[in-house]
Coordinates of C-alpha atoms and ligand atoms in Angstrom, one line a residue:
M1 CA -10.2 11.1 -5.6
W2 CA -10.5 7.8 -6.6
E3 CA -8.9 4.7 -6.6
D4 CA -8.9 2.3 -9.1
A5 CA -7.1 -1.3 -9.9
D6 CA -4.8 1.4 -12.8
G7 CA -4.5 4.5 -10.8
F8 CA -6.1 7.4 -9.4
S9 CA -8.2 10.1 -10.5
L10 CA -8.6 13.3 -8.4
L11 CA -11.4 15.9 -9.7
A12 CA -10.6 19.2 -7.2
P13 CA -13.9 21.4 -6.0
D14 CA -13.0 24.1 -8.9
G15 CA -13.4 21.1 -11.6
T16 CA -9.9 20.4 -12.3
G17 CA -9.3 16.8 -13.2
Y18 CA -6.6 14.5 -14.2
R19 CA -5.5 11.1 -13.2
S20 CA -1.6 9.4 -12.2
D21 CA -1.0 6.2 -13.0
L22 CA 0.8 3.3 -12.6
V23 CA 1.8 1.4 -16.0
P24 CA 4.0 -1.9 -15.8
G25 CA 5.5 -2.4 -18.6
V26 CA 4.9 1.7 -19.9
L27 CA 7.7 1.2 -23.3
S28 CA 6.7 -2.0 -24.5
P29 CA 5.7 -1.5 -27.6
G30 CA 2.4 -2.9 -27.5
N31 CA 1.6 -1.0 -23.8
P32 CA -1.5 0.9 -24.9
A33 CA -1.4 3.4 -22.4
L34 CA 0.8 6.3 -23.7
A35 CA 0.0 6.2 -27.1
R36 CA -3.9 6.4 -25.8
A37 CA -3.2 9.0 -23.3
V38 CA -1.0 11.0 -26.9
G39 CA -4.0 10.1 -29.0
G40 CA -2.7 11.4 -32.3
R41 CA -1.1 14.6 -31.4
R42 CA 2.5 15.5 -32.4
V43 CA 4.4 15.6 -29.8
V44 CA 7.6 16.8 -28.8
A45 CA 9.6 14.6 -26.0
F46 CA 12.1 15.2 -23.9
T47 CA 14.4 13.2 -22.1
G48 CA 17.8 14.1 -19.2
P49 CA 21.5 12.5 -20.2
T50 CA 21.0 9.2 -17.7
V51 CA 18.0 8.6 -18.3
D52 CA 18.2 9.0 -22.0
R53 CA 20.9 6.0 -21.8
L54 CA 18.7 3.9 -19.8
Y55 CA 15.5 4.2 -21.3
G56 CA 15.5 6.6 -24.2
Q57 CA 16.3 3.9 -26.7
A58 CA 13.0 2.2 -25.8
L59 CA 10.9 5.7 -25.9
R60 CA 12.5 5.5 -29.2
D61 CA 11.2 2.2 -30.4
Y62 CA 8.1 2.9 -28.2
L63 CA 6.8 6.3 -31.3
E64 CA 8.8 4.6 -33.1
A65 CA 6.2 1.4 -33.2
N66 CA 3.0 3.1 -32.3
L67 CA 2.6 6.8 -33.8
T68 CA 3.3 8.3 -37.3
P69 CA 6.4 9.3 -39.0
G70 CA 7.6 12.4 -38.7
T71 CA 5.3 13.2 -35.7
W72 CA 7.9 13.1 -32.7
T73 CA 10.9 14.2 -31.4
L74 CA 13.0 13.3 -28.6
H75 CA 15.8 16.1 -27.4
T76 CA 17.6 15.4 -24.0
I77 CA 18.4 18.0 -21.8
P78 CA 20.5 19.6 -18.9
T79 CA 19.3 18.2 -15.1
G80 CA 20.6 18.8 -11.7
E81 CA 19.4 21.4 -9.2
K82 CA 21.2 24.0 -11.1
N83 CA 19.3 22.9 -14.8
K84 CA 16.4 23.7 -13.4
T85 CA 15.8 27.2 -14.1
L86 CA 14.3 29.6 -17.2
A87 CA 17.0 29.1 -19.5
T88 CA 16.4 24.8 -20.2
A89 CA 12.4 26.0 -19.7
E90 CA 13.3 28.6 -22.3
R91 CA 15.2 25.7 -24.5
V92 CA 12.2 23.4 -24.5
C93 CA 10.3 25.5 -25.6
S94 CA 12.9 26.6 -28.4
L95 CA 13.5 23.1 -29.3
A96 CA 9.6 22.4 -28.9
K97 CA 9.0 25.4 -31.5
A98 CA 11.8 24.2 -34.4
A99 CA 9.3 20.4 -34.5
G100 CA 7.5 22.5 -35.4
L101 CA 4.6 21.9 -32.1
D102 CA 1.4 23.3 -32.4
R103 CA -0.9 24.1 -30.1
H104 CA -2.9 20.3 -30.0
G105 CA 0.5 19.4 -29.5
V106 CA 1.6 17.8 -26.5
M107 CA 5.1 17.5 -24.4
L108 CA 5.9 14.6 -22.9
A109 CA 8.8 14.8 -19.8
L110 CA 10.2 11.0 -19.4
G111 CA 12.2 11.8 -16.1
G112 CA 12.7 12.3 -12.4
G113 CA 11.4 15.8 -11.3
I114 CA 13.7 18.7 -12.9
V115 CA 12.9 17.0 -16.3
S116 CA 9.3 17.4 -15.1
D117 CA 9.1 20.1 -13.3
V118 CA 11.0 22.6 -16.7
V119 CA 8.6 20.7 -19.1
G120 CA 5.6 21.1 -17.2
F121 CA 6.5 24.7 -16.4
A122 CA 7.7 25.1 -20.4
A123 CA 4.4 23.7 -21.2
S124 CA 2.3 25.5 -19.1
M125 CA 3.8 29.0 -21.1
Y126 CA 4.3 27.4 -24.6
S127 CA 1.5 28.8 -27.1
R128 CA -0.7 30.1 -23.5
G129 CA -0.2 26.0 -22.2
I130 CA -0.5 23.2 -24.0
R131 CA -0.7 19.7 -23.4
Y132 CA 1.6 17.5 -21.6
I133 CA 1.9 14.0 -20.1
R134 CA 4.5 12.5 -17.6
I135 CA 6.5 9.8 -17.2
N136 CA 7.8 9.9 -13.8
T137 CA 11.0 7.9 -13.2
T138 CA 12.0 8.1 -9.6
L139 CA 10.4 7.4 -6.7
V140 CA 9.9 11.3 -5.9
G141 CA 8.8 11.6 -9.1
Q142 CA 6.6 8.3 -8.2
V143 CA 5.2 9.3 -5.4
D144 CA 5.0 12.8 -5.1
V145 CA 5.3 15.0 -8.0
G146 CA 4.3 13.1 -10.4
V147 CA 0.6 12.8 -8.3
G148 CA 0.6 17.2 -8.4
V149 CA -0.8 19.7 -10.6
K150 CA 3.0 21.8 -9.5
T151 CA 6.0 22.2 -12.2
G152 CA 7.8 25.4 -12.0
V153 CA 11.8 26.2 -11.5
N154 CA 14.6 27.9 -9.6
A155 CA 14.8 31.9 -9.7
L156 CA 16.0 34.6 -8.1
H157 CA 18.5 32.1 -5.2
T158 CA 14.5 30.8 -4.6
K159 CA 13.8 27.1 -5.2
N160 CA 10.4 26.4 -7.3
M161 CA 10.4 30.6 -7.5
F162 CA 8.7 30.6 -11.7
G163 CA 6.0 27.8 -11.6
A164 CA 2.5 27.5 -12.8
Y165 CA -0.3 25.0 -11.2
H166 CA -0.7 23.2 -14.5
P167 CA -2.1 19.5 -14.5
A168 CA -0.7 16.9 -16.5
H169 CA -2.4 15.7 -19.3
A170 CA -1.3 12.3 -18.0
S171 CA 1.2 11.0 -15.7
L172 CA 2.6 7.2 -15.9
S173 CA 4.4 5.3 -13.2
D174 CA 5.7 2.8 -14.3
P175 CA 7.6 0.6 -11.2
S176 CA 9.8 -1.1 -12.8
F177 CA 12.2 2.0 -13.5
L178 CA 13.2 1.7 -10.3
S179 CA 14.8 -0.9 -10.4
T180 CA 17.6 1.4 -11.8
L181 CA 17.8 4.3 -9.7
P182 CA 20.7 4.8 -7.6
P183 CA 20.3 3.9 -3.5
R184 CA 20.7 7.6 -2.8
E185 CA 17.6 8.5 -4.9
I186 CA 15.7 5.6 -3.7
R187 CA 16.5 7.0 -0.3
C188 CA 15.1 10.6 -1.2
G189 CA 11.7 9.3 -2.3
L190 CA 11.8 7.0 1.2
A191 CA 12.0 10.5 2.8
E192 CA 9.1 12.3 1.3
I193 CA 7.1 9.4 1.9
V194 CA 8.0 9.2 5.6
K195 CA 6.0 13.1 5.3
M196 CA 3.3 11.2 4.5
A197 CA 3.6 8.7 6.9
V198 CA 4.5 11.3 9.8
I199 CA 1.3 14.0 8.5
L200 CA -1.0 11.1 8.4
D201 CA -0.6 7.3 8.8
E202 CA 0.4 5.2 11.0
E203 CA 0.7 2.7 9.4
L204 CA 2.4 3.7 7.0
F205 CA 4.6 4.7 9.0
R206 CA 5.4 1.6 11.7
T207 CA 5.9 -0.2 7.8
L208 CA 8.6 2.3 7.2
E209 CA 9.7 1.7 10.6
R210 CA 10.0 -2.6 9.3
Y211 CA 11.1 -2.2 5.6
P212 CA 13.3 0.8 6.1
D213 CA 15.3 -0.7 3.0
A214 CA 12.1 -0.3 0.4
F215 CA 12.8 0.1 -2.6
R216 CA 16.0 -0.5 -2.8
R217 CA 18.1 -3.7 -4.2
D218 CA 21.3 -3.5 -2.5
G219 CA 19.7 -3.6 0.9
T220 CA 17.1 -6.2 2.8
P221 CA 14.9 -7.4 -0.1
T222 CA 11.1 -6.0 0.9
P223 CA 8.5 -7.8 0.1
P224 CA 6.8 -7.4 -3.3
E225 CA 4.0 -6.8 -2.7
I226 CA 4.6 -4.5 1.0
E227 CA 6.4 -1.4 -1.9
T228 CA 3.6 -1.5 -3.5
Y229 CA 1.6 -0.8 -0.7
V230 CA 3.9 1.7 0.6
L231 CA 3.8 3.1 -3.0
R232 CA 0.5 3.0 -3.5
T233 CA -0.7 4.6 -0.2
S234 CA 1.4 7.4 -0.4
M235 CA 0.5 8.6 -4.1
R236 CA -3.6 8.2 -2.6
L237 CA -2.3 10.0 0.0
M238 CA -1.2 12.6 -1.4
M239 CA -3.7 12.9 -3.9
E240 CA -6.1 13.0 -1.3
E241 CA -4.5 16.6 0.5
L242 CA -4.3 18.2 -2.2
C243 CA -7.3 18.2 -3.4
P244 CA -9.2 20.4 -1.7
N245 CA -6.5 22.5 -2.3
L246 CA -5.5 21.6 -5.8
R247 CA -4.3 25.8 -6.3
E248 CA -2.9 26.0 -2.4
H249 CA -6.1 29.0 -1.6
Q250 CA -5.0 27.4 1.9
L251 CA -1.7 28.0 2.4
A252 CA -1.2 25.7 5.9
R253 CA -0.4 23.0 3.7
L254 CA 0.1 20.3 6.4
V255 CA 2.1 17.8 3.0
D256 CA 4.2 21.8 3.2
F257 CA 5.6 19.3 6.3
G258 CA 9.8 19.1 6.0
H259 CA 9.1 21.9 3.3
T260 CA 9.6 24.8 5.4
F261 CA 14.2 24.7 5.8
S262 CA 14.4 22.3 3.0
P263 CA 14.6 25.2 0.1
V264 CA 17.2 27.2 2.0
I265 CA 19.4 24.3 3.0
E266 CA 18.9 23.0 -0.6
T267 CA 20.3 26.8 -1.7
A268 CA 22.5 27.8 0.5
G269 CA 23.8 24.8 0.7
D270 CA 24.8 25.0 -2.9
H271 CA 22.4 22.0 -3.6
R272 CA 24.8 19.5 -2.3
L273 CA 21.9 18.1 -0.7
E274 CA 19.0 16.8 -2.8
H275 CA 16.1 18.0 -2.6
G276 CA 15.0 14.8 -0.3
E277 CA 18.1 15.2 1.6
A278 CA 17.5 18.4 2.5
V279 CA 13.4 17.6 3.4
A280 CA 14.3 15.0 6.0
V281 CA 16.9 17.4 7.5
D282 CA 13.7 19.7 7.8
M283 CA 11.5 17.1 8.7
A284 CA 13.6 16.7 11.9
L285 CA 14.3 19.9 13.2
S286 CA 11.0 20.4 12.7
A287 CA 10.6 16.8 15.2
C288 CA 12.6 18.8 17.7
L289 CA 10.9 22.0 17.3
A290 CA 8.0 20.6 18.3
L291 CA 9.5 18.1 21.5
R292 CA 11.0 21.7 22.5
L293 CA 7.5 23.6 22.3
G294 CA 6.3 20.8 23.8
L295 CA 4.2 19.9 21.3
V296 CA 5.8 15.4 20.6
D297 CA 7.2 14.2 23.2
E298 CA 10.3 11.9 23.0
R299 CA 10.2 8.7 22.4
E300 CA 8.0 9.8 19.4
C301 CA 10.7 12.7 18.2
D302 CA 13.0 10.6 18.7
R303 CA 11.5 7.2 16.7
I304 CA 11.0 9.9 13.3
V305 CA 14.4 11.4 14.0
G306 CA 15.1 7.3 14.4
L307 CA 13.4 6.3 10.9
L308 CA 14.9 9.2 8.7
A309 CA 18.4 8.0 9.7
R310 CA 17.9 4.1 9.5
I311 CA 17.1 4.7 5.8
G312 CA 20.1 6.3 5.5
L313 CA 18.9 10.0 4.8
P314 CA 20.6 13.5 6.9
V315 CA 18.9 14.5 10.0
F316 CA 21.4 17.5 9.9
D317 CA 23.6 19.8 8.2
A318 CA 25.9 21.2 9.6
E319 CA 26.9 24.2 7.3
T320 CA 23.3 25.4 6.6
C321 CA 22.0 24.5 9.8
T322 CA 22.9 26.7 12.1
P323 CA 20.0 30.1 13.7
E324 CA 20.9 32.4 11.4
L325 CA 19.9 30.5 7.8
M326 CA 16.7 28.4 9.4
T327 CA 16.1 31.5 11.3
R328 CA 16.5 33.5 7.5
A329 CA 14.4 30.0 6.2
L330 CA 11.3 31.0 8.9
E331 CA 11.5 34.2 7.6
E332 CA 10.9 33.7 4.2
S333 CA 8.6 31.0 4.0
W334 CA 6.5 33.2 6.4
E335 CA 6.8 35.4 3.3
R336 CA 6.3 32.8 1.0
R337 CA 2.8 32.3 3.5
G338 CA 1.0 35.2 3.1
R339 CA 2.9 36.4 6.4
R340 CA 1.7 33.6 8.3
L341 CA 4.4 31.0 9.3
H342 CA 2.2 27.8 9.0
L343 CA 5.4 25.5 9.5
V344 CA 4.5 21.7 10.5
V345 CA 5.4 20.4 13.2
P346 CA 4.7 16.1 14.4
I347 CA 2.3 15.5 17.3
A348 CA 3.1 12.5 16.7
A349 CA 3.7 9.7 13.8
G350 CA 0.8 9.9 11.7
K351 CA 0.1 13.0 13.3
A352 CA 0.9 16.9 12.7
T353 CA 0.1 20.1 13.6
F354 CA 1.1 23.6 13.0
V355 CA 2.8 26.2 14.2
D356 CA 1.1 29.4 12.7
D357 CA 3.3 32.8 13.7
L358 CA 6.9 33.6 14.2
A359 CA 7.1 34.5 17.4
D360 CA 5.4 31.4 18.4
V361 CA 9.5 30.0 17.0
P362 CA 11.8 32.1 19.9
R363 CA 15.0 31.9 18.4
D364 CA 16.7 30.8 21.7
V365 CA 13.5 27.7 21.5
L366 CA 15.1 27.1 17.4
R367 CA 18.6 27.5 19.0
R368 CA 18.3 24.7 21.3
A369 CA 16.5 22.4 18.2
L370 CA 19.9 22.4 16.3
D371 CA 22.1 22.0 19.1
E372 CA 20.4 19.5 20.3
L373 CA 19.9 17.8 16.8
A374 CA 23.7 18.2 15.9
L375 CA 23.9 15.6 19.6
R376 CA 21.6 13.6 17.9
T377 CA 23.7 13.1 14.6
D378 CA 26.4 12.5 16.4
G379 CA 25.3 9.6 18.5
I380 CA 23.6 8.6 15.1
A381 CA 26.7 9.0 12.8
E382 CA 28.2 6.5 16.0
G383 CA 26.1 3.8 16.0
T384 CA 23.6 3.6 14.4
R385 CA 23.5 5.6 10.6
P386 CA 23.5 2.0 7.9
Ligands
LIG1 N1 6.3 19.3 -8.7 C1 6.1 18.9 -7.7 O1 4.7 18.6 -7.2 C2 7.3 18.6 -7.0 C3 7.2 17.2 -5.7 C4 8.2 17.3 -5.2 C5 9.4 17.5 -5.7 N2 9.4 18.4 -6.3 C6 10.6 18.7 -8.2 O2 11.6 17.5 -8.1 C7 13.0 17.4 -7.6 C8 13.6 16.9 -7.7 O3 13.3 15.2 -8.0 P1 13.6 14.0 -8.0 O4 13.9 13.5 -6.6 O5 12.9 13.3 -9.1 O6 15.1 14.3 -8.9 P2 15.6 14.3 -10.6 O7 14.8 14.2 -11.5 O8 17.2 14.8 -9.6 O9 16.1 12.9 -10.1 C9 16.9 12.4 -9.4 C10 18.4 11.3 -10.6 O10 17.9 10.3 -10.5 C11 18.3 10.1 -12.3 N3 17.6 9.2 -12.1 C12 16.0 9.5 -13.2 N4 15.4 8.2 -12.8 C13 16.0 7.3 -13.4 C14 16.1 6.1 -13.7 N5 15.0 5.5 -13.7 N6 17.2 5.1 -12.4 C15 18.2 5.5 -12.6 N7 18.6 6.7 -12.4 C16 17.6 8.0 -13.1 C17 18.6 11.6 -12.8 O11 18.6 11.3 -14.2 C18 18.6 11.9 -11.6 O12 20.3 12.4 -12.0 C19 12.8 19.4 -7.1 O13 13.3 19.8 -8.1 C20 12.2 19.3 -6.5 O14 12.1 20.4 -6.3 C21 8.4 19.0 -7.3
LIG2 O1 8.5 19.9 -2.9 C1 7.2 19.5 -3.2 C2 6.4 18.8 -2.2 O2 7.3 17.8 -2.4 C3 7.1 20.7 -4.2 O3 5.4 20.8 -4.7 C4 6.5 21.6 -3.7 O4 7.7 22.7 -4.2 C5 6.6 21.5 -1.7 O5 5.1 22.2 -2.1 C6 7.1 23.7 -0.5 O6 6.9 23.1 0.3 C7 6.0 24.4 -1.6 O7 6.9 24.9 -2.2 P1 6.4 26.4 -3.0 O8 5.3 26.4 -4.5 O9 5.9 27.9 -1.9 O10 7.5 25.8 -4.5
LIG3 ZN1 9.5 17.7 -1.3

């Protein structure tokens, strides 16, 4: 894995290689990055309604200025977690077929993780797999989805039940997209960044403690060089961590911090909480469990839960954080991870470990951790939540 001025390149031990680039002004008609990635191929592009309203015309103008007329089309697909389905992926394939997309053609996803996951998955199965390009417009998309190789849709009441490891032909992130992103979506991206900081990088964690309003245009302004540092550091950390285990043959993954309880928090809560918010609740619960299990001390646990709360992320969700549902989440993760738990818990800000077996999280410990978290949340609600 290596970094240059434009972004990051990865070459995995299995020979898979790809780049994730930071491209300011990616939709300016004179910017060559997207046209270069398209390379004269036929393009079928997809976006969601909100991003279409904000950036659809800019993409149309770009494609018109840079591609041969008649070789591209742009379509709007439904977004939101409830539309991250096989039916939407099939709709993407059907629109591509109607537009005459062949094996050499490329699908283009302009949007956040939802559009990227659905279109990437559609591309992985269309004609047994064609190229796709992601243009990542959310913070989650830029620091997480856009640096990895996972695509997928929800099914069988399970997040990402169907999917494929299918690296994008190009992944382009323009930080200026973040200027229109609502604060709630910025916070979701910060949750995934906190995840990387807690498991791997105390300096990044301290930076977030100092600048919890990073990337937000409605809070205390953060110096642009700090935002660049935060964006690039979390992209780099994620890619470094994924590189040796790109197709997840090893199921104990530090980057799964925040992703053991969160799938049930998302689905059982009927997606009232967004992905990043559910990840935040999961990280807080995992930290409290680590405290109960004697793996982290009170001060470090407080730092982690406190940072999430200062960012404005939820750290508890009364409706779904019940002993029954959280036990179910542990069991489902255990089953998904080859009948090992591999729960990621912090040891300190910047360092994490695994709790590998279901039996290592006794029911009464889980119950006490949930009770403690509920109490902490009361304190936060009274005092420090922004
Ligand atoms: N494949 C992976 O490796 C991976 C990694 C992390 C998350 N995910 C998945 O990604 C999804 C979450 O992605 P997300 O957080 O990007 O959510 P999202 O795609 O739903 O986007 C969030 C919201 O922001 C809007 N939006 C997007 N860009 C905008 C912009 N620039 N300005 C204004 N509004 C904008 C969207 O219309 C949407 O309403 C989840 O399904 C999660 O499971 C996948
Ligand atoms: O949300 C993320 C990463 O932030 C997704 O890539 C992904 O679903 C996570 O890695 C999950 O923890 C593992 O999920 P899965 O592959 O079992 O669905
Ligand atoms: Zn995630």
